[in-house]
GROMACS .gro file of C-alpha atoms in nm:
model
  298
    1UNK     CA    1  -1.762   3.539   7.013
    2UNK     CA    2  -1.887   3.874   6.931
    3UNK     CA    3  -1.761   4.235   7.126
    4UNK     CA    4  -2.053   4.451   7.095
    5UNK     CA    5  -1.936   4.764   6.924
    6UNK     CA    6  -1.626   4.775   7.120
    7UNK     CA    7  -1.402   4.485   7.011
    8UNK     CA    8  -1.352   4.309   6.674
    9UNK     CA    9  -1.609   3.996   6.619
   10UNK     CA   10  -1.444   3.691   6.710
   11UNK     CA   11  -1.158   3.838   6.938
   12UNK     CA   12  -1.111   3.863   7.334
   13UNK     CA   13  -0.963   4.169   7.328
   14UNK     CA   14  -0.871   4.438   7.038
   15UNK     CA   15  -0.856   4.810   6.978
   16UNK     CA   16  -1.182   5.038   7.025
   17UNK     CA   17  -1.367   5.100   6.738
   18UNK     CA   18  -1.436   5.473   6.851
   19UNK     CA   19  -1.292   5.611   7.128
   20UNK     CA   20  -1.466   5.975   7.220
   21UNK     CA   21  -1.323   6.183   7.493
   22UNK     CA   22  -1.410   6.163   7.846
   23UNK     CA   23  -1.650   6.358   8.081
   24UNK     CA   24  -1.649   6.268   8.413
   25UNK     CA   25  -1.509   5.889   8.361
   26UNK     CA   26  -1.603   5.618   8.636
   27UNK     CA   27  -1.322   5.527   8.812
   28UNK     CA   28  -1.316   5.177   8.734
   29UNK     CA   29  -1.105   4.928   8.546
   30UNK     CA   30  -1.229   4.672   8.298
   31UNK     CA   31  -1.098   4.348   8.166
   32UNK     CA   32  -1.349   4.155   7.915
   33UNK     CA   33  -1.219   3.836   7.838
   34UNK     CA   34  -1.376   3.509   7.672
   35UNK     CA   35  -1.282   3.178   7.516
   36UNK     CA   36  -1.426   2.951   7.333
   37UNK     CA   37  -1.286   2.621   7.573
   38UNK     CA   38  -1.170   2.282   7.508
   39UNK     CA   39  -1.472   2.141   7.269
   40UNK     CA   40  -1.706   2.373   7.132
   41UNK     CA   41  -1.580   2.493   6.757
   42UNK     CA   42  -1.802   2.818   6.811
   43UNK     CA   43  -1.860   3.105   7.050
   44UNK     CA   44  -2.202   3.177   7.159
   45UNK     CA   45  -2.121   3.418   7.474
   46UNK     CA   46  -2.145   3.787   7.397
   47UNK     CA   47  -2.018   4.079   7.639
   48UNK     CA   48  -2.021   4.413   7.672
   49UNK     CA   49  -1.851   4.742   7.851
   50UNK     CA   50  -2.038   5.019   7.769
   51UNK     CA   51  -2.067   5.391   7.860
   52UNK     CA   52  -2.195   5.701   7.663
   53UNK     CA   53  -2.022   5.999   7.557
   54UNK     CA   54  -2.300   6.259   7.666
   55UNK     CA   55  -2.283   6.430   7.985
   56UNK     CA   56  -2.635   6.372   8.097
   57UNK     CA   57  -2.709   6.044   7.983
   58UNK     CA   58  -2.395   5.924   8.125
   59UNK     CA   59  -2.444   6.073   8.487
   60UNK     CA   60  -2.830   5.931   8.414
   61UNK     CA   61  -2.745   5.553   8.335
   62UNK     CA   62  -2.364   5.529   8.449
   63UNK     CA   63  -2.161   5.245   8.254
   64UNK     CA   64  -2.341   4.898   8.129
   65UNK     CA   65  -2.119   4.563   8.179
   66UNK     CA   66  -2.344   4.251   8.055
   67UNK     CA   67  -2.292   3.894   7.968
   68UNK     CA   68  -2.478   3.703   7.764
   69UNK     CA   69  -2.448   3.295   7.633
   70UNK     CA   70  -2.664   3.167   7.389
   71UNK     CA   71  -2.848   2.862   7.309
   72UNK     CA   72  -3.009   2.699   6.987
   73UNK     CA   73  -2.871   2.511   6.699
   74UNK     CA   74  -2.706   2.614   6.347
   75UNK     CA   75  -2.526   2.918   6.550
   76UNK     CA   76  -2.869   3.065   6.628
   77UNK     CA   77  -2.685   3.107   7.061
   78UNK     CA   78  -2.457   3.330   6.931
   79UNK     CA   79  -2.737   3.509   6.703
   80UNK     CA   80  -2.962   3.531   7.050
   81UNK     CA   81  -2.625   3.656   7.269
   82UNK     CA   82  -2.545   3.890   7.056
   83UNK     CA   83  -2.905   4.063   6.981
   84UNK     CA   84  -2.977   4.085   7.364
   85UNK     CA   85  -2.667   4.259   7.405
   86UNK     CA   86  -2.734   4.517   7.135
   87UNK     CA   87  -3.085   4.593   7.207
   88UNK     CA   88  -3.056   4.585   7.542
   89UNK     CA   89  -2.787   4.836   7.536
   90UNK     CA   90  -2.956   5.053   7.307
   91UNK     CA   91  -3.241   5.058   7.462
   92UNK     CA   92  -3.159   5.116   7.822
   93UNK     CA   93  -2.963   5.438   7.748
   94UNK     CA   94  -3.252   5.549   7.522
   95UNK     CA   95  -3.533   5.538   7.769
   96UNK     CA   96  -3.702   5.806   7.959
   97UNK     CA   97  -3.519   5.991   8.196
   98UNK     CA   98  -3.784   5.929   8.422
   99UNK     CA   99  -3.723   5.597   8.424
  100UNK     CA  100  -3.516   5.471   8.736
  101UNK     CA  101  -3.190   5.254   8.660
  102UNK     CA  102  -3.376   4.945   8.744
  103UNK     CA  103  -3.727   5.006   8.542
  104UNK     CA  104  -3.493   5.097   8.221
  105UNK     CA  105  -3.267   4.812   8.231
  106UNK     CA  106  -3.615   4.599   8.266
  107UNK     CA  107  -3.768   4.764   7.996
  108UNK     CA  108  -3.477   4.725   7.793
  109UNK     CA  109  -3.460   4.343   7.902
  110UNK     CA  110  -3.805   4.289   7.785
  111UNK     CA  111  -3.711   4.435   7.434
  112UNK     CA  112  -3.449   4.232   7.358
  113UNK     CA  113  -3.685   3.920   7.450
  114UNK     CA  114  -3.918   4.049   7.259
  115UNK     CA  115  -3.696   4.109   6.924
  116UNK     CA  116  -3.536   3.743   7.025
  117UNK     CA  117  -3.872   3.575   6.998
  118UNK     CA  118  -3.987   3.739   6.703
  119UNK     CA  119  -3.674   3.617   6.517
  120UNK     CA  120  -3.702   3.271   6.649
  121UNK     CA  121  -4.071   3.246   6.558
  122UNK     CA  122  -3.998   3.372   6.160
  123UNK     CA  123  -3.636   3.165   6.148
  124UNK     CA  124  -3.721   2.776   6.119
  125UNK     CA  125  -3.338   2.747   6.188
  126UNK     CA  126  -3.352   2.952   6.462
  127UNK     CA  127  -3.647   2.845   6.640
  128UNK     CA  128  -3.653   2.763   7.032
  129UNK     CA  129  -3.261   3.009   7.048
  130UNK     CA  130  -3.240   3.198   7.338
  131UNK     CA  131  -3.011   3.350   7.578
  132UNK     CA  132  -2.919   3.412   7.932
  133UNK     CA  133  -2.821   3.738   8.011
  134UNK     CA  134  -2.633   3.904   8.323
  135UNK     CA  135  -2.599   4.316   8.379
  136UNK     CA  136  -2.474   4.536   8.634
  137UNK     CA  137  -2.456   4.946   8.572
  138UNK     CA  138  -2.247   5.094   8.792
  139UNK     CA  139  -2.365   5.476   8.889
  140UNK     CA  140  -2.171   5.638   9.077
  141UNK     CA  141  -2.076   5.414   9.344
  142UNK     CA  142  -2.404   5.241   9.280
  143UNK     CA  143  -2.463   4.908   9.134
  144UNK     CA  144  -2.769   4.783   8.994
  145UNK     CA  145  -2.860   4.458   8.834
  146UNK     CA  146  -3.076   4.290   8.606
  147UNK     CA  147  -3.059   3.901   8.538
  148UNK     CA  148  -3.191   3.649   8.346
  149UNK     CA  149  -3.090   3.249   8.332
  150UNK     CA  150  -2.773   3.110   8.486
  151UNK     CA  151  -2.480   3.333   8.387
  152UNK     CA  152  -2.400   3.498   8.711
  153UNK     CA  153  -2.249   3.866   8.878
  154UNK     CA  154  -2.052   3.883   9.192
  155UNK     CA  155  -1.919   4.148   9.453
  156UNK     CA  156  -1.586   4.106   9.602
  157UNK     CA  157  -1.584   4.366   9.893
  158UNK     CA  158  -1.360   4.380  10.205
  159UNK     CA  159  -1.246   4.035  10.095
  160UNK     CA  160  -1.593   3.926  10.118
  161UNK     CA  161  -1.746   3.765   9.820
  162UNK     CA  162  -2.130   3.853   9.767
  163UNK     CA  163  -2.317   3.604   9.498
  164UNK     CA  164  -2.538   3.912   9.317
  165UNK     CA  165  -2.796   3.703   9.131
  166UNK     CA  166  -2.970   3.398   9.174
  167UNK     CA  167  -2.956   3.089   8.910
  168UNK     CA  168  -3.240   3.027   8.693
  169UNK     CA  169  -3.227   2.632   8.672
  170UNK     CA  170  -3.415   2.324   8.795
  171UNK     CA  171  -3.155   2.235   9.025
  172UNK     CA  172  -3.167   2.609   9.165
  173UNK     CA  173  -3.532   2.503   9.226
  174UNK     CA  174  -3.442   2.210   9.395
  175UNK     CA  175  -3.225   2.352   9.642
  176UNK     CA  176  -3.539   2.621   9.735
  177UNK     CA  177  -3.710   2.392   9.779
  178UNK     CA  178  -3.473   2.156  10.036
  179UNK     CA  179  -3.497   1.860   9.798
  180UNK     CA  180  -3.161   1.794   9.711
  181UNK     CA  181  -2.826   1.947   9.961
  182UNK     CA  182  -2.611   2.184   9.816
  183UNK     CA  183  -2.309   1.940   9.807
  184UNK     CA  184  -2.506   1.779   9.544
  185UNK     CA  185  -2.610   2.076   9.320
  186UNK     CA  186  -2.270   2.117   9.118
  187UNK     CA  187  -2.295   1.700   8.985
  188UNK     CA  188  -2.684   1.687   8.916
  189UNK     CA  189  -2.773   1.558   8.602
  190UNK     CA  190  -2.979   1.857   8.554
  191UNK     CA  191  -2.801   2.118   8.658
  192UNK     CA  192  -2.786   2.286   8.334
  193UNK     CA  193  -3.166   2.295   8.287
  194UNK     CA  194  -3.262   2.651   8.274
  195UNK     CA  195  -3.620   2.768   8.404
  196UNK     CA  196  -3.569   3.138   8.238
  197UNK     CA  197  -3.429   3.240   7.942
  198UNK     CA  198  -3.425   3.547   7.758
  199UNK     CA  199  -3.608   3.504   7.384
  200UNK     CA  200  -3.776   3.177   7.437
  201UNK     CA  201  -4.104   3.311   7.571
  202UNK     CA  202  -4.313   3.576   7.453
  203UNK     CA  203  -4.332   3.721   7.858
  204UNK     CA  204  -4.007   3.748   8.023
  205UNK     CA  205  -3.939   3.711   8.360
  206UNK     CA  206  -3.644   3.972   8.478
  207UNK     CA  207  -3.487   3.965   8.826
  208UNK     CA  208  -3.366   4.355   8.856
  209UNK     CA  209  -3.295   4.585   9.130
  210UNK     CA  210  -3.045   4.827   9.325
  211UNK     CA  211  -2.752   4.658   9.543
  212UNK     CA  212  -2.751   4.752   9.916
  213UNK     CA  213  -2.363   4.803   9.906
  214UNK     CA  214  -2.200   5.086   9.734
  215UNK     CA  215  -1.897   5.045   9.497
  216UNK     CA  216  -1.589   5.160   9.644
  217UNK     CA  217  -1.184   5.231   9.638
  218UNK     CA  218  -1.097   4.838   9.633
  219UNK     CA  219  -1.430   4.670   9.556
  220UNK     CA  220  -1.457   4.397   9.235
  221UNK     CA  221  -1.731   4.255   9.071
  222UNK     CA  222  -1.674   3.947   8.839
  223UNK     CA  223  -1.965   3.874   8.566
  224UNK     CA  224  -1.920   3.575   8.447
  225UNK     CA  225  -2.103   3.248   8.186
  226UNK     CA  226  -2.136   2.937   8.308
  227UNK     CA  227  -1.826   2.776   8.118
  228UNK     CA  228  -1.667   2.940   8.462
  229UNK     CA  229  -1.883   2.941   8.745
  230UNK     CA  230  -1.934   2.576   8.706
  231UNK     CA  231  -1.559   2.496   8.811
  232UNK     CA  232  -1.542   2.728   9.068
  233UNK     CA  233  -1.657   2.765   9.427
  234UNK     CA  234  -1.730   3.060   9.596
  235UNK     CA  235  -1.433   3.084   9.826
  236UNK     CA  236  -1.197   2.991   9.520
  237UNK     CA  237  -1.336   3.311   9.294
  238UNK     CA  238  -1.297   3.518   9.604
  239UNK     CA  239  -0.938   3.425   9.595
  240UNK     CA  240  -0.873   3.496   9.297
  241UNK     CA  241  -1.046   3.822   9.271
  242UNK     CA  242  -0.848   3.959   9.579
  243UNK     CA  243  -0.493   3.976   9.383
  244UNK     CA  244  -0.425   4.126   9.088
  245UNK     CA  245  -0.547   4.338   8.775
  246UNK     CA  246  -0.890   4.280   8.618
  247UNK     CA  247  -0.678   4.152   8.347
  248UNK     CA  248  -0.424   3.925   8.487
  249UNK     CA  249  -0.774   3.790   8.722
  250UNK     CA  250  -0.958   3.745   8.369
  251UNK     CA  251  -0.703   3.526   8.242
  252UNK     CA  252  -0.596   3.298   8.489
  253UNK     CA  253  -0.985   3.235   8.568
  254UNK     CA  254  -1.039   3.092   8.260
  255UNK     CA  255  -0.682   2.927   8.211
  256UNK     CA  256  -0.795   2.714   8.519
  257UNK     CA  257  -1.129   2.721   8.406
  258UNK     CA  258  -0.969   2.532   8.097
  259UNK     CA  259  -0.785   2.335   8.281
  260UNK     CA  260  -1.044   2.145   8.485
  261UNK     CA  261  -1.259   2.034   8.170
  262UNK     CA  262  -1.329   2.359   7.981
  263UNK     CA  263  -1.656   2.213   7.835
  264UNK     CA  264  -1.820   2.537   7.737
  265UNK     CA  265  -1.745   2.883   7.607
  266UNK     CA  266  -1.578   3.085   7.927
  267UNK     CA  267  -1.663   3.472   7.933
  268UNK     CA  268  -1.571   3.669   8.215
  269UNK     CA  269  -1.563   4.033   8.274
  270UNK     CA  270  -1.359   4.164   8.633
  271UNK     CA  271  -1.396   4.545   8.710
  272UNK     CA  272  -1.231   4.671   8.965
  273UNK     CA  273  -1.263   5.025   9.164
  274UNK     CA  274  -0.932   5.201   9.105
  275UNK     CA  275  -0.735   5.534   9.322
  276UNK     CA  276  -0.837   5.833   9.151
  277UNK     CA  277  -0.446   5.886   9.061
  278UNK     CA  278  -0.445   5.514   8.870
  279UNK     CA  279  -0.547   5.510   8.544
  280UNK     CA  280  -0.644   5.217   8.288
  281UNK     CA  281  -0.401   4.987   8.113
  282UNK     CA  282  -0.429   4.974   7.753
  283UNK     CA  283  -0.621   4.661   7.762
  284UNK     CA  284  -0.855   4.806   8.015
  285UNK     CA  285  -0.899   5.152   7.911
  286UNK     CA  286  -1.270   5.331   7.926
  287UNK     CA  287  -1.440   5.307   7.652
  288UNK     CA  288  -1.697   5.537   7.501
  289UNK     CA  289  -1.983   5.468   7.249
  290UNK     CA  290  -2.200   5.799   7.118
  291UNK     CA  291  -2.581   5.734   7.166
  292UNK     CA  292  -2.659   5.826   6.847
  293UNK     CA  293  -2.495   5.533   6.717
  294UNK     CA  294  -2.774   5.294   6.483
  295UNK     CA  295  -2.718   4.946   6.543
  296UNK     CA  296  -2.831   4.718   6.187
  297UNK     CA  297  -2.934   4.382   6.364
  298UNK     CA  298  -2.962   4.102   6.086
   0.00000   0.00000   0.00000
């Protein structure tokens, strides 16, 4: 598991690397949280919180929260994961300012896919990797997306529990297309088949855009990999998102998670919209990355 920029490689949590002073802070708290399950020896999610210590480019671009798991052999997923998160972040608060939200973050999206594929296509080890990748920037009390493969981002509001993106799989296919019910969906056989990925194409097909609802004073969103959403339901998540800290919510999604097979590395990030007199937790403090920061990519 890697923590781009923000917490040690191979940890769920840790300090910040840099921690700058605030501006004008979102009011928002953050859990990131991830585990590598039952079975798999490795970690190939990647996840990010991210915000920028300048003024304008913050009140530009807002925070970045993304998830990303990885596919391919001989570690090349987490290689993939952990690419799209970098260049995606680096690129998104980079672009023009005349850029909307939803224009950079595709932009940025078809970067990363790009710098995926060329690695793939030099690597023999590394050929076919690729990636999903889920992002929501919060602006505001906006909330934009941009999506790619089956990882997936959710709004909890008024106890109400909106499904934000769409799954890029056969079976997702199926369902469009009435040929299967969605009772059967969660126990295809080829429910895992993705129909988009990030880095396994040279074009890139990005589902991106600005939410109708705003973010407010009790709203959560939960961004989460598959290693979760596949042993959950809706109605469950929505239940678990309505009690408690981003934290404490983090963790006992993927404890159950765990417990009901835990077949797949589980990364889940829970932010919640706090009172302007609450601040963060420790764990779940804002965190601030400079801009000028150079990323080495290897």
């Amino acid at each position: 598991m890697w923590w781009k920029n923000i917490w040690n490689t191979n940890k769920p949590t840790g300090e910040a690397e840099e921690k700058l002073p605030a501006t004008e802070p979102e009011l928002i708290n953050v859990a990131v949280k991830s585990d590598v399950g039952n079975l798999r020896t490795n970690n190939e999610d990647a996840a990010i919180y991210m915000r920028v210590a300048d003024k304008q480019i913050a009140d530009l671009r807002g925070c970045l929260l993304m998830v990303a798991d990885g596919m391919g052999g001989h570690q090349a997923g987490e290689v993939a994961s952990r690419i799209a998160t970098e260049a995606i972040s680096q690129h998104y608060f980079s672009r023009k300012k005349t850029e909307s939200i939803t224009e950079a973050l595709s932009h940025a999206y078809r970067a990363a896919n790009s710098k995926i594929y060329k690695l793939a296509s030099l690597n023999q080890s590394q050929r076919g990797m690729g990636t999903t990748c889920t992002s929501l920037v919060i602006a505001g009390n906006q909330l934009y997306y941009a999506h790619v493969g089956d990882s997936r981002a959710y709004l909890l509001k008024e106890n109400q529990l909106k499904r934000i993106t769409e799954d890029h799989t056969y079976v997702q296919e199926l369902l469009k297309n009435k040929e299967i019910d969605p009772a059967d969906a969660a126990t295809h056989p080829k429910r895992n088949i993705l129909t988009n990925a990030m880095g396994t194409k040279p074009e890139l097909r990005v589902d991106a855009g600005k939410l109708e609802h705003t973010f407010e004073p009790g709203d959560k969103i939960l961004i989460c990999s598959d290693g979760l959403s596949e042993y959950f339901i809706d109605s469950e998540l929505a239940q678990y998102l309505s009690k408690g800290s981003p934290e404490t919510i983090a963790d006992q999604l993927i404890a159950t998670a765990k417990q009901r097979g835990g077949h797949d590395n589980i990364t889940v990030i829970v932010a919640e919209h706090r009172p302007t007199q609450q601040l963060s937790s420790p764990e779940t403090r804002d965190i601030y990355i400079p801009i000028t920061r150079e990323y080495d990519i290897i």
